[in-house]
């Protein structure tokens, strides 16, 4: 009752230099070299920083305004969105965490949808495409198991403290 639930949705975008990505396949795969992959891996942090600019969120805000139930600003979208690198791959995960389950999914998918177009403005030789849209968002807070475990430990400590206090303050003659 004290914890406001938060939901997290993930969408994934693959980014590379050299080859041209499409939804069907990689066109001209012979143009994607080991150097291109190495460069792309080195650029992942730069891509994530670029995606986290306000202009990107203004585009997303325009796209989602009729679909979401809560009111968002570009600043709010920036605060609830983060980017994570998927292992040592060319994939960046768009992670959105908010209090509305459906909004988290809608926002994550919209950010992923605009990411390739937005990156192209800054990095013309970079090619990106969405490899996975979010189908649902999942409860990320509160963690039921962890909350139950912590409450149980706190209860045991409280009971032990009460027993100790009762034992030490007992002045009856035995």
PDB file of C-alpha atoms in Angstrom, residues 2-174:
ATOM      1  CA  UNK A   2       2.967   2.363   0.452  1.00  0.00           C
ATOM      2  CA  UNK A   3       4.853   1.364  -2.677  1.00  0.00           C
ATOM      3  CA  UNK A   4       3.694   2.700  -6.029  1.00  0.00           C
ATOM      4  CA  UNK A   5       4.125  -0.047  -8.622  1.00  0.00           C
ATOM      5  CA  UNK A   6       6.472   0.606 -11.525  1.00  0.00           C
ATOM      6  CA  UNK A   7       6.477  -1.237 -14.824  1.00  0.00           C
ATOM      7  CA  UNK A   8       9.380  -1.722 -17.209  1.00  0.00           C
ATOM      8  CA  UNK A   9       9.235  -2.297 -20.953  1.00  0.00           C
ATOM      9  CA  UNK A  10      12.156  -3.110 -23.265  1.00  0.00           C
ATOM     10  CA  UNK A  11      12.594  -2.698 -26.999  1.00  0.00           C
ATOM     11  CA  UNK A  12      15.821  -3.479 -28.849  1.00  0.00           C
ATOM     12  CA  UNK A  13      17.595  -1.647 -31.668  1.00  0.00           C
ATOM     13  CA  UNK A  14      20.591  -2.996 -33.587  1.00  0.00           C
ATOM     14  CA  UNK A  15      23.071  -0.395 -34.822  1.00  0.00           C
ATOM     15  CA  UNK A  16      25.966  -0.862 -37.228  1.00  0.00           C
ATOM     16  CA  UNK A  17      28.227   1.041 -39.552  1.00  0.00           C
ATOM     17  CA  UNK A  18      29.049  -0.157 -43.045  1.00  0.00           C
ATOM     18  CA  UNK A  19      26.125  -2.402 -43.947  1.00  0.00           C
ATOM     19  CA  UNK A  20      22.590  -1.324 -44.637  1.00  0.00           C
ATOM     20  CA  UNK A  21      20.071  -2.951 -42.330  1.00  0.00           C
ATOM     21  CA  UNK A  22      16.524  -3.649 -43.421  1.00  0.00           C
ATOM     22  CA  UNK A  23      13.741  -5.573 -41.783  1.00  0.00           C
ATOM     23  CA  UNK A  24      14.319  -8.525 -44.098  1.00  0.00           C
ATOM     24  CA  UNK A  25      18.095  -8.912 -43.996  1.00  0.00           C
ATOM     25  CA  UNK A  26      21.404  -7.128 -44.309  1.00  0.00           C
ATOM     26  CA  UNK A  27      21.880  -5.822 -47.812  1.00  0.00           C
ATOM     27  CA  UNK A  28      25.421  -6.103 -49.117  1.00  0.00           C
ATOM     28  CA  UNK A  29      26.699  -8.229 -46.212  1.00  0.00           C
ATOM     29  CA  UNK A  30      30.142  -8.252 -47.759  1.00  0.00           C
ATOM     30  CA  UNK A  31      30.418  -4.562 -46.859  1.00  0.00           C
ATOM     31  CA  UNK A  32      30.064  -5.289 -43.143  1.00  0.00           C
ATOM     32  CA  UNK A  33      33.626  -5.907 -42.065  1.00  0.00           C
ATOM     33  CA  UNK A  34      35.206  -6.737 -38.730  1.00  0.00           C
ATOM     34  CA  UNK A  35      36.331  -3.102 -38.566  1.00  0.00           C
ATOM     35  CA  UNK A  36      32.706  -1.993 -38.976  1.00  0.00           C
ATOM     36  CA  UNK A  37      31.616  -4.228 -36.124  1.00  0.00           C
ATOM     37  CA  UNK A  38      34.500  -3.029 -33.954  1.00  0.00           C
ATOM     38  CA  UNK A  39      33.655   0.600 -34.713  1.00  0.00           C
ATOM     39  CA  UNK A  40      29.987   0.001 -33.978  1.00  0.00           C
ATOM     40  CA  UNK A  41      30.802  -1.584 -30.620  1.00  0.00           C
ATOM     41  CA  UNK A  42      33.021   1.357 -29.734  1.00  0.00           C
ATOM     42  CA  UNK A  43      30.260   3.782 -30.721  1.00  0.00           C
ATOM     43  CA  UNK A  44      27.433   2.216 -28.675  1.00  0.00           C
ATOM     44  CA  UNK A  45      27.846   4.640 -25.784  1.00  0.00           C
ATOM     45  CA  UNK A  46      27.892   7.573 -28.213  1.00  0.00           C
ATOM     46  CA  UNK A  47      24.720   6.292 -29.864  1.00  0.00           C
ATOM     47  CA  UNK A  48      23.007   5.958 -26.474  1.00  0.00           C
ATOM     48  CA  UNK A  49      24.031   9.502 -25.480  1.00  0.00           C
ATOM     49  CA  UNK A  50      22.759  10.814 -28.816  1.00  0.00           C
ATOM     50  CA  UNK A  51      19.421   9.054 -28.379  1.00  0.00           C
ATOM     51  CA  UNK A  52      19.054  10.605 -24.921  1.00  0.00           C
ATOM     52  CA  UNK A  53      18.760  14.171 -26.292  1.00  0.00           C
ATOM     53  CA  UNK A  54      15.613  16.256 -25.875  1.00  0.00           C
ATOM     54  CA  UNK A  55      14.966  16.482 -29.634  1.00  0.00           C
ATOM     55  CA  UNK A  56      14.457  12.725 -29.698  1.00  0.00           C
ATOM     56  CA  UNK A  57      11.859  12.921 -26.924  1.00  0.00           C
ATOM     57  CA  UNK A  58       9.966  15.733 -28.664  1.00  0.00           C
ATOM     58  CA  UNK A  59       9.570  13.415 -31.678  1.00  0.00           C
ATOM     59  CA  UNK A  60       8.386  10.595 -29.430  1.00  0.00           C
ATOM     60  CA  UNK A  61       6.027  12.913 -27.529  1.00  0.00           C
ATOM     61  CA  UNK A  62       4.319  13.906 -30.753  1.00  0.00           C
ATOM     62  CA  UNK A  63       3.945  10.239 -31.698  1.00  0.00           C
ATOM     63  CA  UNK A  64       2.453   9.012 -28.402  1.00  0.00           C
ATOM     64  CA  UNK A  65       0.283  11.949 -27.316  1.00  0.00           C
ATOM     65  CA  UNK A  66      -2.990  10.294 -28.364  1.00  0.00           C
ATOM     66  CA  UNK A  67      -2.082   6.804 -27.119  1.00  0.00           C
ATOM     67  CA  UNK A  68      -0.876   7.270 -23.536  1.00  0.00           C
ATOM     68  CA  UNK A  69      -3.115   7.800 -20.540  1.00  0.00           C
ATOM     69  CA  UNK A  70      -0.784   9.962 -18.423  1.00  0.00           C
ATOM     70  CA  UNK A  71       0.561  13.386 -19.357  1.00  0.00           C
ATOM     71  CA  UNK A  72       4.245  13.420 -20.255  1.00  0.00           C
ATOM     72  CA  UNK A  73       6.770  16.096 -21.159  1.00  0.00           C
ATOM     73  CA  UNK A  74      10.031  15.635 -23.025  1.00  0.00           C
ATOM     74  CA  UNK A  75      11.815  15.945 -19.667  1.00  0.00           C
ATOM     75  CA  UNK A  76       9.639  13.250 -18.112  1.00  0.00           C
ATOM     76  CA  UNK A  77      10.291  10.921 -21.047  1.00  0.00           C
ATOM     77  CA  UNK A  78      14.034  11.549 -20.686  1.00  0.00           C
ATOM     78  CA  UNK A  79      13.836  10.702 -16.973  1.00  0.00           C
ATOM     79  CA  UNK A  80      11.953   7.419 -17.411  1.00  0.00           C
ATOM     80  CA  UNK A  81      13.975   6.168 -20.410  1.00  0.00           C
ATOM     81  CA  UNK A  82      17.399   4.566 -20.258  1.00  0.00           C
ATOM     82  CA  UNK A  83      19.595   2.699 -22.712  1.00  0.00           C
ATOM     83  CA  UNK A  84      21.457  -0.497 -21.955  1.00  0.00           C
ATOM     84  CA  UNK A  85      23.950  -2.396 -24.056  1.00  0.00           C
ATOM     85  CA  UNK A  86      23.019  -6.013 -24.665  1.00  0.00           C
ATOM     86  CA  UNK A  87      26.170  -7.954 -23.735  1.00  0.00           C
ATOM     87  CA  UNK A  88      28.874  -7.402 -26.353  1.00  0.00           C
ATOM     88  CA  UNK A  89      26.483  -7.107 -29.262  1.00  0.00           C
ATOM     89  CA  UNK A  90      25.487  -4.247 -31.523  1.00  0.00           C
ATOM     90  CA  UNK A  91      22.128  -4.065 -29.765  1.00  0.00           C
ATOM     91  CA  UNK A  92      20.945  -1.250 -27.529  1.00  0.00           C
ATOM     92  CA  UNK A  93      17.945  -1.941 -25.326  1.00  0.00           C
ATOM     93  CA  UNK A  94      15.517   0.921 -24.829  1.00  0.00           C
ATOM     94  CA  UNK A  95      14.263   0.584 -21.244  1.00  0.00           C
ATOM     95  CA  UNK A  96      11.251   2.580 -20.065  1.00  0.00           C
ATOM     96  CA  UNK A  97      10.088   2.467 -16.450  1.00  0.00           C
ATOM     97  CA  UNK A  98       6.900   4.248 -15.391  1.00  0.00           C
ATOM     98  CA  UNK A  99       3.831   3.795 -13.214  1.00  0.00           C
ATOM     99  CA  UNK A 100       1.470   2.918 -16.068  1.00  0.00           C
ATOM    100  CA  UNK A 101       1.930  -0.555 -17.538  1.00  0.00           C
ATOM    101  CA  UNK A 102       0.602   0.183 -21.024  1.00  0.00           C
ATOM    102  CA  UNK A 103       2.342   3.571 -21.284  1.00  0.00           C
ATOM    103  CA  UNK A 104       5.718   1.925 -20.598  1.00  0.00           C
ATOM    104  CA  UNK A 105       5.228  -0.368 -23.602  1.00  0.00           C
ATOM    105  CA  UNK A 106       3.965   2.409 -25.887  1.00  0.00           C
ATOM    106  CA  UNK A 107       6.839   4.753 -25.013  1.00  0.00           C
ATOM    107  CA  UNK A 108       9.531   2.060 -25.373  1.00  0.00           C
ATOM    108  CA  UNK A 109       8.202   1.083 -28.797  1.00  0.00           C
ATOM    109  CA  UNK A 110       7.985   4.699 -29.952  1.00  0.00           C
ATOM    110  CA  UNK A 111      11.552   5.475 -28.839  1.00  0.00           C
ATOM    111  CA  UNK A 112      12.759   2.357 -30.652  1.00  0.00           C
ATOM    112  CA  UNK A 113      10.779   3.318 -33.759  1.00  0.00           C
ATOM    113  CA  UNK A 114      12.365   6.775 -33.954  1.00  0.00           C
ATOM    114  CA  UNK A 115      15.897   5.714 -32.954  1.00  0.00           C
ATOM    115  CA  UNK A 116      17.053   4.700 -36.480  1.00  0.00           C
ATOM    116  CA  UNK A 117      15.780   7.941 -38.058  1.00  0.00           C
ATOM    117  CA  UNK A 118      17.235  10.079 -35.289  1.00  0.00           C
ATOM    118  CA  UNK A 119      20.674   8.440 -35.356  1.00  0.00           C
ATOM    119  CA  UNK A 120      20.808   8.856 -39.141  1.00  0.00           C
ATOM    120  CA  UNK A 121      20.730  12.651 -38.681  1.00  0.00           C
ATOM    121  CA  UNK A 122      23.982  12.605 -36.714  1.00  0.00           C
ATOM    122  CA  UNK A 123      25.733   9.557 -38.143  1.00  0.00           C
ATOM    123  CA  UNK A 124      24.909   9.244 -41.865  1.00  0.00           C
ATOM    124  CA  UNK A 125      26.962   6.062 -42.321  1.00  0.00           C
ATOM    125  CA  UNK A 126      25.233   4.384 -39.410  1.00  0.00           C
ATOM    126  CA  UNK A 127      22.402   1.995 -40.060  1.00  0.00           C
ATOM    127  CA  UNK A 128      19.913   0.967 -37.389  1.00  0.00           C
ATOM    128  CA  UNK A 129      16.699  -0.988 -37.145  1.00  0.00           C
ATOM    129  CA  UNK A 130      14.341  -2.258 -34.479  1.00  0.00           C
ATOM    130  CA  UNK A 131      14.893  -5.943 -33.829  1.00  0.00           C
ATOM    131  CA  UNK A 132      12.363  -6.334 -31.041  1.00  0.00           C
ATOM    132  CA  UNK A 133       9.383  -4.265 -30.016  1.00  0.00           C
ATOM    133  CA  UNK A 134       8.036  -4.573 -26.501  1.00  0.00           C
ATOM    134  CA  UNK A 135       4.951  -6.761 -26.381  1.00  0.00           C
ATOM    135  CA  UNK A 136       4.258  -6.135 -22.709  1.00  0.00           C
ATOM    136  CA  UNK A 137       5.726  -4.450 -19.699  1.00  0.00           C
ATOM    137  CA  UNK A 138       6.479  -6.213 -16.465  1.00  0.00           C
ATOM    138  CA  UNK A 139       6.268  -5.205 -12.832  1.00  0.00           C
ATOM    139  CA  UNK A 140       9.707  -3.996 -11.772  1.00  0.00           C
ATOM    140  CA  UNK A 141       8.895  -2.452  -8.391  1.00  0.00           C
ATOM    141  CA  UNK A 142       8.063  -3.494  -5.778  1.00  0.00           C
ATOM    142  CA  UNK A 143       9.791  -6.834  -5.934  1.00  0.00           C
ATOM    143  CA  UNK A 144       7.351  -9.092  -4.090  1.00  0.00           C
ATOM    144  CA  UNK A 145       9.913 -11.714  -3.039  1.00  0.00           C
ATOM    145  CA  UNK A 146      12.438  -9.161  -1.800  1.00  0.00           C
ATOM    146  CA  UNK A 147       9.804  -7.109   0.010  1.00  0.00           C
ATOM    147  CA  UNK A 148       8.417 -10.231   1.723  1.00  0.00           C
ATOM    148  CA  UNK A 149      11.910 -11.392   2.695  1.00  0.00           C
ATOM    149  CA  UNK A 150      12.904  -8.002   4.135  1.00  0.00           C
ATOM    150  CA  UNK A 151       9.591  -7.742   6.015  1.00  0.00           C
ATOM    151  CA  UNK A 152      10.105 -11.223   7.463  1.00  0.00           C
ATOM    152  CA  UNK A 153      13.637 -10.403   8.631  1.00  0.00           C
ATOM    153  CA  UNK A 154      12.450  -7.102  10.114  1.00  0.00           C
ATOM    154  CA  UNK A 155       9.621  -8.940  11.908  1.00  0.00           C
ATOM    155  CA  UNK A 156      12.040 -11.486  13.359  1.00  0.00           C
ATOM    156  CA  UNK A 157      14.346  -8.711  14.579  1.00  0.00           C
ATOM    157  CA  UNK A 158      11.389  -6.874  16.143  1.00  0.00           C
ATOM    158  CA  UNK A 159      10.212 -10.036  17.936  1.00  0.00           C
ATOM    159  CA  UNK A 160      13.756 -10.750  19.177  1.00  0.00           C
ATOM    160  CA  UNK A 161      14.059  -7.162  20.421  1.00  0.00           C
ATOM    161  CA  UNK A 162      10.762  -7.382  22.295  1.00  0.00           C
ATOM    162  CA  UNK A 163      11.793 -10.674  23.914  1.00  0.00           C
ATOM    163  CA  UNK A 164      15.186  -9.229  24.925  1.00  0.00           C
ATOM    164  CA  UNK A 165      13.599  -6.082  26.359  1.00  0.00           C
ATOM    165  CA  UNK A 166      11.046  -8.142  28.273  1.00  0.00           C
ATOM    166  CA  UNK A 167      13.770 -10.451  29.637  1.00  0.00           C
ATOM    167  CA  UNK A 168      16.091  -7.621  30.706  1.00  0.00           C
ATOM    168  CA  UNK A 169      13.366  -5.519  32.315  1.00  0.00           C
ATOM    169  CA  UNK A 170      11.776  -8.416  34.195  1.00  0.00           C
ATOM    170  CA  UNK A 171      12.230  -7.588  37.900  1.00  0.00           C
ATOM    171  CA  UNK A 172      10.329 -10.508  39.333  1.00  0.00           C
ATOM    172  CA  UNK A 173      12.111 -12.723  41.862  1.00  0.00           C
ATOM    173  CA  UNK A 174      12.584 -16.259  40.631  1.00  0.00           C
TER     174      UNK A 174
END
